[in-house]
Amino acid sequence: MGSGFSYEISHRDEKSLARVGTISTPHGQIQTPAFIPVGTKATVKSVLPESMRDLGAQALLANAYHLYLQPGPDILDEAGGLAKFMNWDGPTITDSGGFQVLSLGVGFKKVLAMDAKTFRSDEVIAGNKERLAHVDDEGVTFKSHLDGSMHRFTPEISMQVQHQIGADIIFAFDECTTLHNTRRYQEVAMQRTYNWGLRCLDEHKRLTDVRSDKPYQALFGVIQGAQYEDLRKKAATDFAAMTSSDISYDGFGIGGALDKDSLGTIVKWVNEILPENKPKHLLGIGAPEDLFVGVENGIDTFDCVLASRIARTSAVYTMEGRFNLSNAAYKRDFNPIDDECDCYTCTHYTRAYLHHVFRGKEIIAATLATIHNERYIVRLVDQMRQALLDGNFWDMKADFLGRYKHKSGQSND
Ligand SMILES: [Zn+2]
């Protein structure tokens, strides 16, 4: 471990893998478990960084693929790193770009939403989409979704890009598969991700030494293996033990194909093997009911675009479930979105006003709904952390799920 990064556990749940802790980075601390809002292109769409701080966000996660294409990682480096560039006074995270680059290849929307049973083929391409990415043992060649130009990511390039972007926590470059891939393909991809994991450590060590004037960046390995118990456990065992250039991973991300029904099982397989004293991040999961499953199986941090993405379509969370503000039922509803919410939107605006600005396609609609949804998810995980400390996590979970009406098919956009 390098200077400026650490993880300390302050409390453990007796009945599960859940724990409470603190991640320390050069740009500040994250009290865990925590939800990390996503600002893909170094902005949480429609919301000021100050508002994100006010609503309780402890850190923000951006995407290396998008920032690599625009404005380019050299710009962020010159600006003094991601946090300074986007006026965010706190820790930042980037994901490696592997998911975004590889999803160009198969056109998958969201791994969690996929039905593993429908079909399994390594050649699946959604909706006649052109295949935009090709993976080989050295890396991935892909076509920019912006201008069609050709690019190549390798483990080394991903590390170089993420060092230039300068987030406090960065991820190893991995091959993200889908539930549609065959078992044989999952094995090949896992071996590739293992080899890339070693190369990421080497390049990360080299860059950390070369750029020793920069704040330390923690590197997390990514555990793949789709829905297969043996593959997930092997990946966890391999990455936990992995060392190269005399360094090992500072933490771990759990990624890839995660079916909603098996999410908890898979996370548990992996977290029972990974070292307890290192932080675990669950990549791209953020539906309320899934956050409980993650926390009780030992996840410390989450990121997901869901809360902000659905907010822009007028879908908002409440303690009773989700609803759409555009619905005519809210035209004369002068209550807040959720009368138990303490966010800026709920303390200043009514459903009727929000209905009006959504119907009128006013820009403020996205801002107000995003502030509410991000606050809702950040606070929900904060409440889980407090419940763990108070010893009533399981009662809190039962109360929440008893009230929250989850409509099937709505949680994974
Ligand atoms: Zn609110």
PDB file of N, CA and C in Angstrom, residues 39-88:
ATOM      1  N   GLY A  39     -20.504  10.495 -12.185  1.00  0.00           N
ATOM      2  CA  GLY A  39     -20.397  11.628 -13.103  1.00  0.00           C
ATOM      3  C   GLY A  39     -19.555  11.144 -14.270  1.00  0.00           C
ATOM      4  N   THR A  40     -20.166  10.437 -15.189  1.00  0.00           N
ATOM      5  CA  THR A  40     -19.458   9.724 -16.266  1.00  0.00           C
ATOM      6  C   THR A  40     -18.404  10.591 -16.943  1.00  0.00           C
ATOM      7  N   LYS A  41     -18.827  11.791 -17.363  1.00  0.00           N
ATOM      8  CA  LYS A  41     -17.916  12.671 -18.111  1.00  0.00           C
ATOM      9  C   LYS A  41     -17.433  13.809 -17.225  1.00  0.00           C
ATOM     10  N   ALA A  42     -17.146  13.513 -15.944  1.00  0.00           N
ATOM     11  CA  ALA A  42     -16.687  14.521 -14.982  1.00  0.00           C
ATOM     12  C   ALA A  42     -17.769  15.549 -14.693  1.00  0.00           C
ATOM     13  N   THR A  43     -19.013  15.099 -14.748  1.00  0.00           N
ATOM     14  CA  THR A  43     -20.138  15.913 -14.271  1.00  0.00           C
ATOM     15  C   THR A  43     -21.300  14.977 -13.967  1.00  0.00           C
ATOM     16  N   VAL A  44     -21.928  15.174 -12.821  1.00  0.00           N
ATOM     17  CA  VAL A  44     -23.193  14.484 -12.575  1.00  0.00           C
ATOM     18  C   VAL A  44     -24.229  15.293 -13.333  1.00  0.00           C
ATOM     19  N   LYS A  45     -24.777  14.721 -14.360  1.00  0.00           N
ATOM     20  CA  LYS A  45     -25.591  15.488 -15.308  1.00  0.00           C
ATOM     21  C   LYS A  45     -26.624  16.354 -14.600  1.00  0.00           C
ATOM     22  N   SER A  46     -26.592  17.639 -14.892  1.00  0.00           N
ATOM     23  CA  SER A  46     -27.556  18.670 -14.455  1.00  0.00           C
ATOM     24  C   SER A  46     -27.380  19.146 -13.015  1.00  0.00           C
ATOM     25  N   VAL A  47     -26.385  18.618 -12.272  1.00  0.00           N
ATOM     26  CA  VAL A  47     -26.253  18.978 -10.846  1.00  0.00           C
ATOM     27  C   VAL A  47     -24.860  19.534 -10.553  1.00  0.00           C
ATOM     28  N   LEU A  48     -24.801  20.644  -9.829  1.00  0.00           N
ATOM     29  CA  LEU A  48     -23.513  21.228  -9.440  1.00  0.00           C
ATOM     30  C   LEU A  48     -22.801  20.343  -8.415  1.00  0.00           C
ATOM     31  N   PRO A  49     -21.454  20.339  -8.445  1.00  0.00           N
ATOM     32  CA  PRO A  49     -20.702  19.584  -7.431  1.00  0.00           C
ATOM     33  C   PRO A  49     -21.068  20.005  -5.999  1.00  0.00           C
ATOM     34  N   GLU A  50     -21.341  21.292  -5.792  1.00  0.00           N
ATOM     35  CA  GLU A  50     -21.725  21.774  -4.462  1.00  0.00           C
ATOM     36  C   GLU A  50     -23.007  21.093  -3.994  1.00  0.00           C
ATOM     37  N   SER A  51     -23.935  20.907  -4.932  1.00  0.00           N
ATOM     38  CA  SER A  51     -25.195  20.239  -4.580  1.00  0.00           C
ATOM     39  C   SER A  51     -24.949  18.770  -4.241  1.00  0.00           C
ATOM     40  N   MET A  52     -24.000  18.153  -4.965  1.00  0.00           N
ATOM     41  CA  MET A  52     -23.673  16.748  -4.665  1.00  0.00           C
ATOM     42  C   MET A  52     -23.087  16.637  -3.263  1.00  0.00           C
ATOM     43  N   ARG A  53     -22.242  17.592  -2.889  1.00  0.00           N
ATOM     44  CA  ARG A  53     -21.690  17.617  -1.536  1.00  0.00           C
ATOM     45  C   ARG A  53     -22.817  17.816  -0.521  1.00  0.00           C
ATOM     46  N   ASP A  54     -23.718  18.771  -0.798  1.00  0.00           N
ATOM     47  CA  ASP A  54     -24.819  19.064   0.125  1.00  0.00           C
ATOM     48  C   ASP A  54     -25.744  17.858   0.320  1.00  0.00           C
ATOM     49  N   LEU A  55     -25.913  17.057  -0.730  1.00  0.00           N
ATOM     50  CA  LEU A  55     -26.825  15.921  -0.590  1.00  0.00           C
ATOM     51  C   LEU A  55     -26.131  14.700   0.007  1.00  0.00           C
ATOM     52  N   GLY A  56     -24.862  14.852   0.365  1.00  0.00           N
ATOM     53  CA  GLY A  56     -24.186  13.799   1.133  1.00  0.00           C
ATOM     54  C   GLY A  56     -23.255  12.900   0.346  1.00  0.00           C
ATOM     55  N   ALA A  57     -23.039  13.205  -0.946  1.00  0.00           N
ATOM     56  CA  ALA A  57     -22.099  12.385  -1.723  1.00  0.00           C
ATOM     57  C   ALA A  57     -20.698  12.532  -1.133  1.00  0.00           C
ATOM     58  N   GLN A  58     -20.042  11.415  -0.859  1.00  0.00           N
ATOM     59  CA  GLN A  58     -18.699  11.466  -0.272  1.00  0.00           C
ATOM     60  C   GLN A  58     -17.612  11.412  -1.330  1.00  0.00           C
ATOM     61  N   ALA A  59     -17.940  10.855  -2.489  1.00  0.00           N
ATOM     62  CA  ALA A  59     -16.990  10.710  -3.587  1.00  0.00           C
ATOM     63  C   ALA A  59     -17.794  10.649  -4.873  1.00  0.00           C
ATOM     64  N   LEU A  60     -17.109  10.844  -6.017  1.00  0.00           N
ATOM     65  CA  LEU A  60     -17.764  10.717  -7.316  1.00  0.00           C
ATOM     66  C   LEU A  60     -16.951   9.785  -8.196  1.00  0.00           C
ATOM     67  N   LEU A  61     -17.646   9.063  -9.079  1.00  0.00           N
ATOM     68  CA  LEU A  61     -16.988   8.139  -9.996  1.00  0.00           C
ATOM     69  C   LEU A  61     -17.175   8.603 -11.433  1.00  0.00           C
ATOM     70  N   ALA A  62     -16.076   8.709 -12.173  1.00  0.00           N
ATOM     71  CA  ALA A  62     -16.124   9.077 -13.587  1.00  0.00           C
ATOM     72  C   ALA A  62     -15.620   7.913 -14.426  1.00  0.00           C
ATOM     73  N   ASN A  63     -15.776   8.043 -15.726  1.00  0.00           N
ATOM     74  CA  ASN A  63     -15.427   6.929 -16.602  1.00  0.00           C
ATOM     75  C   ASN A  63     -14.227   7.224 -17.486  1.00  0.00           C
ATOM     76  N   ALA A  64     -13.231   6.347 -17.410  1.00  0.00           N
ATOM     77  CA  ALA A  64     -11.975   6.551 -18.139  1.00  0.00           C
ATOM     78  C   ALA A  64     -12.178   6.534 -19.653  1.00  0.00           C
ATOM     79  N   TYR A  65     -13.080   5.693 -20.129  1.00  0.00           N
ATOM     80  CA  TYR A  65     -13.334   5.608 -21.573  1.00  0.00           C
ATOM     81  C   TYR A  65     -13.849   6.944 -22.117  1.00  0.00           C
ATOM     82  N   HIS A  66     -14.860   7.497 -21.443  1.00  0.00           N
ATOM     83  CA  HIS A  66     -15.439   8.753 -21.926  1.00  0.00           C
ATOM     84  C   HIS A  66     -14.439   9.902 -21.829  1.00  0.00           C
ATOM     85  N   LEU A  67     -13.690   9.970 -20.732  1.00  0.00           N
ATOM     86  CA  LEU A  67     -12.747  11.081 -20.565  1.00  0.00           C
ATOM     87  C   LEU A  67     -11.529  10.946 -21.482  1.00  0.00           C
ATOM     88  N   TYR A  68     -11.212   9.692 -21.829  1.00  0.00           N
ATOM     89  CA  TYR A  68     -10.137   9.452 -22.790  1.00  0.00           C
ATOM     90  C   TYR A  68     -10.517  10.023 -24.159  1.00  0.00           C
ATOM     91  N   LEU A  69     -11.767   9.771 -24.586  1.00  0.00           N
ATOM     92  CA  LEU A  69     -12.219  10.281 -25.884  1.00  0.00           C
ATOM     93  C   LEU A  69     -12.403  11.796 -25.865  1.00  0.00           C
ATOM     94  N   GLN A  70     -12.914  12.291 -24.730  1.00  0.00           N
ATOM     95  CA  GLN A  70     -13.181  13.726 -24.637  1.00  0.00           C
ATOM     96  C   GLN A  70     -13.189  14.168 -23.174  1.00  0.00           C
ATOM     97  N   PRO A  71     -12.370  15.095 -22.726  1.00  0.00           N
ATOM     98  CA  PRO A  71     -11.503  15.970 -23.527  1.00  0.00           C
ATOM     99  C   PRO A  71     -10.129  15.367 -23.842  1.00  0.00           C
ATOM    100  N   GLY A  72      -9.836  14.174 -23.331  1.00  0.00           N
ATOM    101  CA  GLY A  72      -8.505  13.583 -23.447  1.00  0.00           C
ATOM    102  C   GLY A  72      -7.810  13.642 -22.098  1.00  0.00           C
ATOM    103  N   PRO A  73      -7.147  12.553 -21.709  1.00  0.00           N
ATOM    104  CA  PRO A  73      -6.575  12.479 -20.364  1.00  0.00           C
ATOM    105  C   PRO A  73      -5.478  13.508 -20.104  1.00  0.00           C
ATOM    106  N   ASP A  74      -4.794  13.971 -21.170  1.00  0.00           N
ATOM    107  CA  ASP A  74      -3.740  14.976 -21.002  1.00  0.00           C
ATOM    108  C   ASP A  74      -4.316  16.291 -20.480  1.00  0.00           C
ATOM    109  N   ILE A  75      -5.554  16.585 -20.870  1.00  0.00           N
ATOM    110  CA  ILE A  75      -6.195  17.825 -20.403  1.00  0.00           C
ATOM    111  C   ILE A  75      -6.436  17.741 -18.888  1.00  0.00           C
ATOM    112  N   LEU A  76      -6.919  16.579 -18.427  1.00  0.00           N
ATOM    113  CA  LEU A  76      -7.171  16.417 -16.998  1.00  0.00           C
ATOM    114  C   LEU A  76      -5.865  16.456 -16.209  1.00  0.00           C
ATOM    115  N   ASP A  77      -4.816  15.880 -16.787  1.00  0.00           N
ATOM    116  CA  ASP A  77      -3.509  15.891 -16.133  1.00  0.00           C
ATOM    117  C   ASP A  77      -3.014  17.334 -15.957  1.00  0.00           C
ATOM    118  N   GLU A  78      -3.115  18.093 -17.049  1.00  0.00           N
ATOM    119  CA  GLU A  78      -2.686  19.498 -16.992  1.00  0.00           C
ATOM    120  C   GLU A  78      -3.509  20.320 -16.007  1.00  0.00           C
ATOM    121  N   ALA A  79      -4.790  19.943 -15.882  1.00  0.00           N
ATOM    122  CA  ALA A  79      -5.700  20.679 -14.998  1.00  0.00           C
ATOM    123  C   ALA A  79      -5.420  20.395 -13.527  1.00  0.00           C
ATOM    124  N   GLY A  80      -4.618  19.358 -13.246  1.00  0.00           N
ATOM    125  CA  GLY A  80      -4.329  19.004 -11.858  1.00  0.00           C
ATOM    126  C   GLY A  80      -5.143  17.814 -11.370  1.00  0.00           C
ATOM    127  N   GLY A  81      -5.701  17.073 -12.324  1.00  0.00           N
ATOM    128  CA  GLY A  81      -6.439  15.858 -11.963  1.00  0.00           C
ATOM    129  C   GLY A  81      -7.934  16.058 -11.974  1.00  0.00           C
ATOM    130  N   LEU A  82      -8.644  14.949 -11.974  1.00  0.00           N
ATOM    131  CA  LEU A  82     -10.104  14.927 -12.110  1.00  0.00           C
ATOM    132  C   LEU A  82     -10.828  15.805 -11.097  1.00  0.00           C
ATOM    133  N   ALA A  83     -10.472  15.684  -9.808  1.00  0.00           N
ATOM    134  CA  ALA A  83     -11.206  16.414  -8.765  1.00  0.00           C
ATOM    135  C   ALA A  83     -11.097  17.917  -8.989  1.00  0.00           C
ATOM    136  N   LYS A  84      -9.878  18.384  -9.228  1.00  0.00           N
ATOM    137  CA  LYS A  84      -9.674  19.815  -9.423  1.00  0.00           C
ATOM    138  C   LYS A  84     -10.356  20.298 -10.701  1.00  0.00           C
ATOM    139  N   PHE A  85     -10.235  19.493 -11.765  1.00  0.00           N
ATOM    140  CA  PHE A  85     -10.807  19.846 -13.061  1.00  0.00           C
ATOM    141  C   PHE A  85     -12.309  20.080 -12.959  1.00  0.00           C
ATOM    142  N   MET A  86     -13.006  19.219 -12.191  1.00  0.00           N
ATOM    143  CA  MET A  86     -14.470  19.307 -12.114  1.00  0.00           C
ATOM    144  C   MET A  86     -14.959  20.033 -10.862  1.00  0.00           C
ATOM    145  N   ASN A  87     -14.038  20.691 -10.143  1.00  0.00           N
ATOM    146  CA  ASN A  87     -14.414  21.464  -8.955  1.00  0.00           C
ATOM    147  C   ASN A  87     -15.092  20.601  -7.902  1.00  0.00           C
ATOM    148  N   TRP A  88     -14.553  19.381  -7.706  1.00  0.00           N
ATOM    149  CA  TRP A  88     -15.082  18.475  -6.681  1.00  0.00           C
ATOM    150  C   TRP A  88     -14.051  18.364  -5.567  1.00  0.00           C
TER     151      TRP A  88
END
